[in-house]
Amino acid sequence: MSFGGLINYFKDIFFPVSCLNCNKEGSFVCEECLQTLDLSGVFCCPTCHKETKNGEYCNNCETTFIARHIAVTKYDEKTLIGEIIHSFKYQYVEELQIAITKMLEFFLSHYELKDIDVITFVPLHHRRYVERGFNQAEKIALVIGKILDKPTENLLKRVRYTEPQAKFKRQERLTNLQDAFAFDNKNVFVGKNILLVDDVFTTGSTIQECAKVLKNSGVEKVIGFSLARG
Ligand SMILES: [Zn+2]
Ligand SMILES: [Zn+2]
């Protein structure tokens, strides 16, 4: 047995993992439960959430900072996807990343993401990053970068500590995030097309606020991407 194998062997003895959905031992999301997820993609207008081709804006909404938005699956906090995202947000576990990688691999083998130069992600405030030890959006972005064979870059930082968006109503969410982000990279990304990744898209205000900063820094196009969309 390899050293890694030995570690996994002891991990399984002392910390047996079981499926978040059916409790079957062995993985956080078992194969059967993973296959119950609809991973065919969610393509809706970023503003009014009406279904559109490729997640572009509908005829009634004006294009703002992101060009369009793509999600792998629908978000529902009471189902398996809610469990996966909630667990992934608060505890980084390799087994959960395996499940998320499988979801992204499946989606991206059916949906071609063209014209992307660089992948980036919604940053956590330094304080929250220290609390959690990782940024779930960054983890997702890194997986996508690997699948698409594109560079993943940290382009943004939070310059202001904000209360969690979930606490606020739609309009308050925008105010809460005002000037919360800044461009934070020594390199120039003028004219580049960026894929901006987050774990969940709800009203879209976080991704739009980040995209605004990227656009103001000279980026050509920002495409929003999230694992799930509420
Ligand atoms: Zn299961
Ligand atoms: Zn619309």
JSON list of N, CA, C and O and ligand atoms in Angstrom, two decimals, residues 19 21-22 30 33, ligand 1:
[
{"chain": "A", "resi": 19, "resn": "CYS", "atom": "N", "xyz": [-22.48, 8.93, 2.45]},
{"chain": "A", "resi": 19, "resn": "CYS", "atom": "CA", "xyz": [-23.17, 9.77, 1.47]},
{"chain": "A", "resi": 19, "resn": "CYS", "atom": "C", "xyz": [-24.10, 10.76, 2.17]},
{"chain": "A", "resi": 19, "resn": "CYS", "atom": "O", "xyz": [-24.88, 10.38, 3.04]},
{"chain": "A", "resi": 21, "resn": "ASN", "atom": "N", "xyz": [-26.63, 12.02, 1.15]},
{"chain": "A", "resi": 21, "resn": "ASN", "atom": "CA", "xyz": [-28.02, 11.80, 0.76]},
{"chain": "A", "resi": 21, "resn": "ASN", "atom": "C", "xyz": [-28.60, 10.49, 1.30]},
{"chain": "A", "resi": 21, "resn": "ASN", "atom": "O", "xyz": [-29.69, 10.48, 1.85]},
{"chain": "A", "resi": 22, "resn": "CYS", "atom": "N", "xyz": [-27.86, 9.40, 1.14]},
{"chain": "A", "resi": 22, "resn": "CYS", "atom": "CA", "xyz": [-28.44, 8.09, 1.49]},
{"chain": "A", "resi": 22, "resn": "CYS", "atom": "C", "xyz": [-27.68, 7.39, 2.61]},
{"chain": "A", "resi": 22, "resn": "CYS", "atom": "O", "xyz": [-28.04, 6.28, 3.00]},
{"chain": "A", "resi": 30, "resn": "CYS", "atom": "N", "xyz": [-22.46, 9.33, -3.08]},
{"chain": "A", "resi": 30, "resn": "CYS", "atom": "CA", "xyz": [-22.25, 8.06, -3.77]},
{"chain": "A", "resi": 30, "resn": "CYS", "atom": "C", "xyz": [-22.63, 8.18, -5.24]},
{"chain": "A", "resi": 30, "resn": "CYS", "atom": "O", "xyz": [-23.33, 9.13, -5.63]},
{"chain": "A", "resi": 33, "resn": "CYS", "atom": "N", "xyz": [-26.42, 8.50, -6.03]},
{"chain": "A", "resi": 33, "resn": "CYS", "atom": "CA", "xyz": [-27.03, 9.79, -5.69]},
{"chain": "A", "resi": 33, "resn": "CYS", "atom": "C", "xyz": [-26.53, 10.90, -6.62]},
{"chain": "A", "resi": 33, "resn": "CYS", "atom": "O", "xyz": [-27.29, 11.77, -6.99]},
{"chain": "B", "resi": 1, "resn": "ZN", "atom": "ZN", "xyz": [-26.03, 8.10, -1.80]}
]
